[in-house]
Amino acid sequence: MSTHSSRVVFVTGAGRGIGRAMADAHADAGAAVAYLDHDAALAEEAAAAATARGVKAVGLSADVSDYAAVEAAARAAEAALGPVQVLVNNAGISPKSGQDGRRAEAWEMDPAEWRRVIEVNLTGAFNCVRALSPGMKALGEGRIINIASVAGRTYCDIVGVHYAASKGALIGFTKHLAGELGPYGITVNAIAPGRIDTPMMRGTASGANEAVRLATPLRRLGRPEEVADTCLFLSSPASAFVTGQVIDVAGGWLLT
Ligand SMILES: NC(=O)c1ccc[n+]([C@@H]2O[C@H](COP(=O)([O-])OP(=O)(O)OC[C@H]3O[C@@H](n4cnc5c(N)ncnc54)[C@H](O)[C@@H]3O)[C@@H](O)[C@H]2O)c1
């Protein structure tokens, strides 16, 4: 595999938060980057900032749960930047529609909210793999990095059951695809972040983040750039023989 400077990287949910940090880290390492977000203004702004730093970048607007839109975005990224070697499935939602910014519990959850979380967090990742893995197979190389969560592996009282289920499924998705795509030179790994300081996290009930901080062995929340560092490792030659793995970036929170 070549170094980051000759890579084309496609990051979903790249308009802000962890996705933006991962996309920027690759851009700053010399990769050409497709910034995809369903918020078109965020995607454009992020790509324009990278372009202003002298990086080849494109902003793409699509809802990852819509296969036709993802397919069109994938082809647009290839037309603008060339064949995509690295896909980062990051776009995700974690609705907190219960009282006072808390999660709705299963017994009160709107079934439409359940479906939406699965469609975005899980089907969105499938849609991107479906649209981009044939190109990686043709190249004979590729990296797929799925952003799961420690909440996909064990009980976490902040998130809803839809979120936990979608992230747990992403871990199974990662391991299965590592088996299917390994023979084509494509690695598939997941990152399980703990509590990372982003706009999504700030939407939770007051007091929740302080409780997580105290329960985290490193006694702090994480930064998006710290997730980006692990993502850079997983897209680099240093991880060439690593596949089917889940790497926690969580300060030791919710260790299992
Ligand atoms: N922040 C945390 O503490 C934390 C912890 C564990 C896992 N994660 C995961 O990391 C990922 C990023 O989280 P974040 O905290 O940066 O969130 P965020 O809400 O700050 O950013 C998410 C981005 O994804 C975009 N997005 C949402 N739905 C989309 C869709 N359907 N199609 C395309 N783009 C869409 C949003 O517009 C936004 O720019 C998510 O998958 C999240 O579940 C976050």
Coordinates of C-alpha atoms and ligand atoms in Angstrom, one line a residue:
M1 CA 0.0 0.0 0.0
S2 CA 1.2 3.5 -0.8
T3 CA 1.6 6.3 1.8
H4 CA -1.1 8.8 2.7
S5 CA 0.2 11.3 0.0
S6 CA -1.1 9.1 -2.8
R7 CA -4.4 8.1 -1.2
V8 CA -7.9 9.1 -2.0
V9 CA -10.0 9.1 1.2
F10 CA -13.8 9.2 1.5
V11 CA -15.2 10.2 4.9
T12 CA -18.9 10.3 5.7
G13 CA -20.3 12.7 8.3
A14 CA -17.2 14.8 7.6
G15 CA -18.8 18.2 8.1
R16 CA -18.1 18.4 11.8
G17 CA -17.0 16.5 14.9
I18 CA -15.0 13.3 14.6
G19 CA -15.6 12.9 10.9
R20 CA -14.2 16.4 10.2
A21 CA -11.1 15.7 12.4
M22 CA -10.5 12.4 10.5
A23 CA -10.9 13.9 7.1
D24 CA -8.7 16.9 8.0
A25 CA -6.0 14.6 9.5
H26 CA -5.8 12.7 6.2
A27 CA -5.8 15.9 4.2
D28 CA -3.0 17.3 6.3
A29 CA -1.1 14.0 5.8
G30 CA -1.2 14.6 2.1
A31 CA -4.3 12.6 1.0
A32 CA -7.0 13.8 -1.4
V33 CA -10.2 13.9 0.6
A34 CA -13.9 13.6 -0.2
Y35 CA -15.9 15.3 2.6
L36 CA -19.4 13.8 2.5
D37 CA -22.1 15.1 4.8
H38 CA -25.9 15.4 4.5
D39 CA -25.5 19.0 5.6
A40 CA -24.3 20.5 2.2
A41 CA -23.0 23.7 3.7
L42 CA -20.8 21.9 6.3
A43 CA -19.4 19.6 3.6
E44 CA -18.6 22.5 1.3
E45 CA -17.0 24.6 4.1
A46 CA -14.8 21.7 5.3
A47 CA -13.6 20.9 1.7
A48 CA -13.0 24.6 1.0
A49 CA -10.9 24.9 4.1
A50 CA -8.8 21.9 3.0
T51 CA -8.5 23.3 -0.5
A52 CA -7.3 26.6 0.9
R53 CA -4.5 24.7 2.7
G54 CA -3.4 23.4 -0.7
V55 CA -5.1 19.9 -0.4
K56 CA -7.1 18.2 -3.2
A57 CA -10.6 18.0 -1.7
V58 CA -14.2 17.9 -2.7
G59 CA -17.4 18.5 -0.6
L60 CA -20.3 16.1 -1.3
S61 CA -23.8 16.3 0.0
A62 CA -25.7 13.0 0.5
D63 CA -27.7 11.2 3.1
V64 CA -25.9 7.9 3.7
S65 CA -29.1 6.1 4.1
D66 CA -30.1 6.8 0.5
Y67 CA -28.3 4.3 -1.8
A68 CA -28.8 6.3 -5.0
A69 CA -27.4 9.4 -3.4
V70 CA -24.4 7.5 -2.0
E71 CA -23.7 5.9 -5.4
A72 CA -23.8 9.3 -7.1
A73 CA -21.5 10.8 -4.4
A74 CA -19.0 7.9 -4.8
R75 CA -18.9 8.4 -8.6
A76 CA -18.5 12.2 -8.1
A77 CA -15.6 11.6 -5.7
E78 CA -13.8 9.3 -8.2
A79 CA -14.4 11.8 -11.0
A80 CA -12.9 14.6 -8.9
L81 CA -10.1 12.8 -7.1
G82 CA -9.5 9.4 -8.7
P83 CA -10.1 5.9 -7.4
V84 CA -10.9 5.7 -3.6
Q85 CA -8.6 3.6 -1.5
V86 CA -9.9 4.5 2.0
L87 CA -13.5 4.6 3.2
V88 CA -14.3 5.9 6.6
N89 CA -17.9 5.1 7.7
N90 CA -18.5 7.8 10.3
A91 CA -21.9 9.4 9.7
G92 CA -24.1 8.5 12.7
I93 CA -26.9 9.8 14.9
S94 CA -27.8 9.3 18.5
P95 CA -31.2 10.8 19.2
K96 CA -32.0 11.9 22.8
S97 CA -35.7 12.3 22.5
G98 CA -36.6 11.4 26.1
Q99 CA -37.2 14.0 28.9
D100 CA -34.5 16.6 29.5
G101 CA -32.1 15.5 26.7
R102 CA -32.1 11.8 27.9
R103 CA -32.4 8.8 25.6
A104 CA -35.9 7.5 25.0
E105 CA -36.2 4.0 26.5
A106 CA -37.4 1.1 24.3
W107 CA -40.8 1.0 25.8
E108 CA -41.5 4.7 24.8
M109 CA -39.4 4.9 21.6
D110 CA -41.1 6.0 18.4
P111 CA -40.6 3.0 16.0
A112 CA -39.7 5.6 13.3
E113 CA -36.8 6.7 15.5
W114 CA -35.6 3.1 15.8
R115 CA -35.7 2.7 12.0
R116 CA -33.9 6.0 11.3
V117 CA -31.0 5.1 13.5
I118 CA -30.5 1.7 11.9
E119 CA -30.9 3.2 8.5
V120 CA -28.2 5.9 9.1
N121 CA -25.7 4.1 11.4
L122 CA -25.8 0.7 9.8
T123 CA -27.4 0.7 6.4
G124 CA -25.5 3.9 5.7
A125 CA -22.2 2.0 6.1
F126 CA -23.4 -0.8 3.9
N127 CA -24.4 1.6 1.2
C128 CA -20.9 3.1 1.1
V129 CA -19.3 -0.3 1.1
R130 CA -21.6 -1.3 -1.7
A131 CA -20.7 1.7 -3.8
L132 CA -17.0 1.8 -3.1
S133 CA -15.7 -1.7 -2.5
P134 CA -15.9 -2.8 -6.2
G135 CA -13.4 0.0 -7.0
M136 CA -11.1 -1.2 -4.2
K137 CA -11.4 -4.8 -5.5
A138 CA -10.3 -3.6 -8.9
L139 CA -7.3 -1.8 -7.4
G140 CA -6.4 -4.8 -5.3
E141 CA -6.1 -2.6 -2.2
G142 CA -8.3 -0.7 0.2
R143 CA -9.0 0.2 3.7
I144 CA -12.5 0.4 5.3
I145 CA -12.7 1.9 8.8
N146 CA -16.1 1.8 10.6
I147 CA -16.8 4.2 13.5
A148 CA -18.6 2.0 16.0
S149 CA -18.8 2.8 19.8
V150 CA -18.0 1.2 23.1
A151 CA -21.8 1.2 23.5
G152 CA -22.0 -1.4 20.7
R153 CA -20.3 -3.9 23.0
T154 CA -21.7 -3.3 26.5
Y155 CA -24.4 -1.5 28.4
C156 CA -24.1 2.3 28.3
D157 CA -26.9 4.2 30.1
I158 CA -26.5 7.4 28.0
V159 CA -27.5 6.0 24.6
G160 CA -30.7 4.4 23.3
V161 CA -31.2 0.8 22.4
H162 CA -31.3 1.7 18.6
Y163 CA -27.9 3.3 18.9
A164 CA -26.4 0.4 20.9
A165 CA -27.9 -2.2 18.4
S166 CA -26.6 -0.3 15.4
K167 CA -23.1 0.0 16.8
G168 CA -23.0 -3.6 17.9
A169 CA -24.1 -4.6 14.4
L170 CA -21.3 -2.5 12.9
I171 CA -18.8 -4.6 14.8
G172 CA -20.3 -7.8 13.2
F173 CA -20.3 -6.0 9.9
T174 CA -16.6 -5.2 10.3
K175 CA -15.6 -8.8 11.1
H176 CA -17.7 -10.3 8.3
L177 CA -16.4 -7.9 5.7
A178 CA -12.8 -8.5 6.8
G179 CA -13.3 -12.1 5.8
E180 CA -15.0 -11.3 2.5
L181 CA -12.7 -8.5 1.4
G182 CA -9.3 -9.7 2.8
P183 CA -8.6 -11.9 -0.3
Y184 CA -8.7 -8.7 -2.4
G185 CA -6.1 -6.8 -0.3
I186 CA -8.8 -4.8 1.6
T187 CA -8.6 -4.5 5.3
V188 CA -11.7 -3.7 7.4
N189 CA -11.5 -2.5 11.0
A190 CA -13.5 -0.5 13.5
I191 CA -12.8 2.2 16.0
A192 CA -14.9 2.2 19.2
P193 CA -14.7 5.7 20.6
G194 CA -15.6 6.4 24.2
R195 CA -16.9 9.9 25.1
I196 CA -15.4 12.4 22.6
D197 CA -16.1 16.1 22.9
T198 CA -18.2 16.9 19.8
P199 CA -21.5 18.6 19.0
M200 CA -23.3 15.1 19.2
M201 CA -21.9 14.6 22.8
R202 CA -22.9 18.1 23.9
G203 CA -26.5 17.2 23.1
T204 CA -26.8 14.9 26.1
A205 CA -28.4 15.5 29.5
S206 CA -26.5 17.8 31.8
G207 CA -24.3 15.9 34.3
A208 CA -24.0 12.9 32.0
N209 CA -20.6 13.9 30.6
E210 CA -19.2 14.6 34.0
A211 CA -20.3 11.2 35.2
V212 CA -18.5 9.6 32.2
R213 CA -15.4 11.6 32.9
L214 CA -15.3 10.3 36.5
A215 CA -15.9 6.7 35.3
T216 CA -13.1 7.0 32.6
P217 CA -9.7 5.7 34.0
L218 CA -7.9 8.6 32.2
R219 CA -10.4 11.0 33.9
R220 CA -11.2 13.1 30.9
L221 CA -13.2 13.0 27.7
G222 CA -11.5 12.4 24.4
R223 CA -10.8 14.8 21.5
P224 CA -11.8 14.2 17.9
E225 CA -8.1 14.4 16.9
E226 CA -7.4 11.4 19.1
V227 CA -9.8 9.3 17.1
A228 CA -8.3 10.7 13.9
D229 CA -4.8 9.5 15.0
T230 CA -6.1 5.9 15.3
C231 CA -7.9 6.3 11.9
L232 CA -4.6 7.5 10.3
F233 CA -2.9 4.4 11.7
L234 CA -5.6 2.1 10.2
S235 CA -5.3 3.7 6.8
S236 CA -1.5 3.6 6.8
P237 CA 1.1 1.0 5.8
A238 CA 1.8 0.5 9.6
S239 CA -1.5 -1.5 9.9
A240 CA -1.1 -3.5 6.7
F241 CA -1.6 -6.8 8.5
V242 CA -4.4 -5.7 10.8
T243 CA -7.9 -6.6 9.8
G244 CA -11.3 -7.5 11.5
Q245 CA -10.3 -5.6 14.7
V246 CA -12.0 -3.1 16.9
I247 CA -9.8 -0.5 18.5
D248 CA -11.1 1.4 21.5
V249 CA -10.2 5.1 21.7
A250 CA -12.0 5.6 25.0
G251 CA -9.5 6.4 27.8
G252 CA -10.4 3.0 29.3
W253 CA -14.1 3.7 29.7
L254 CA -16.5 0.7 29.5
L255 CA -13.6 -1.8 29.2
T256 CA -14.8 -5.3 28.6
Ligands
LIG1 N1 -19.0 11.9 20.2 C1 -18.9 10.7 20.9 O1 -18.7 10.7 22.1 C2 -19.0 9.4 20.1 C3 -18.7 8.2 20.9 C4 -18.8 7.0 20.2 C5 -19.1 7.0 18.8 N2 -19.3 8.1 18.2 C6 -19.6 8.0 16.7 O2 -18.7 8.8 16.0 C7 -19.4 9.3 14.8 C8 -19.3 10.8 14.7 O3 -19.9 11.3 15.9 P1 -19.8 12.9 16.3 O4 -19.8 12.9 17.8 O5 -18.7 13.5 15.5 O6 -21.2 13.4 15.8 P2 -21.7 14.8 15.2 O7 -23.2 14.8 15.4 O8 -20.9 15.9 15.9 O9 -21.3 14.7 13.7 C9 -21.9 13.8 12.8 C10 -21.9 14.3 11.4 O10 -22.5 13.3 10.6 C11 -23.5 14.0 9.7 N3 -24.6 13.1 9.4 C12 -25.6 12.7 10.3 N4 -26.5 12.0 9.7 C13 -26.0 11.8 8.4 C14 -26.5 11.2 7.2 N5 -27.7 10.5 7.3 N6 -25.8 11.2 6.1 C15 -24.7 11.9 6.0 N7 -24.2 12.6 7.1 C16 -24.8 12.6 8.2 C17 -23.9 15.2 10.5 O11 -24.4 16.3 9.6 C18 -22.6 15.6 11.2 O12 -21.8 16.5 10.4 C19 -20.8 8.8 14.9 O13 -21.0 7.6 14.2 C20 -21.0 8.5 16.4 O14 -22.0 7.5 16.6 C21 -19.3 9.3 18.8

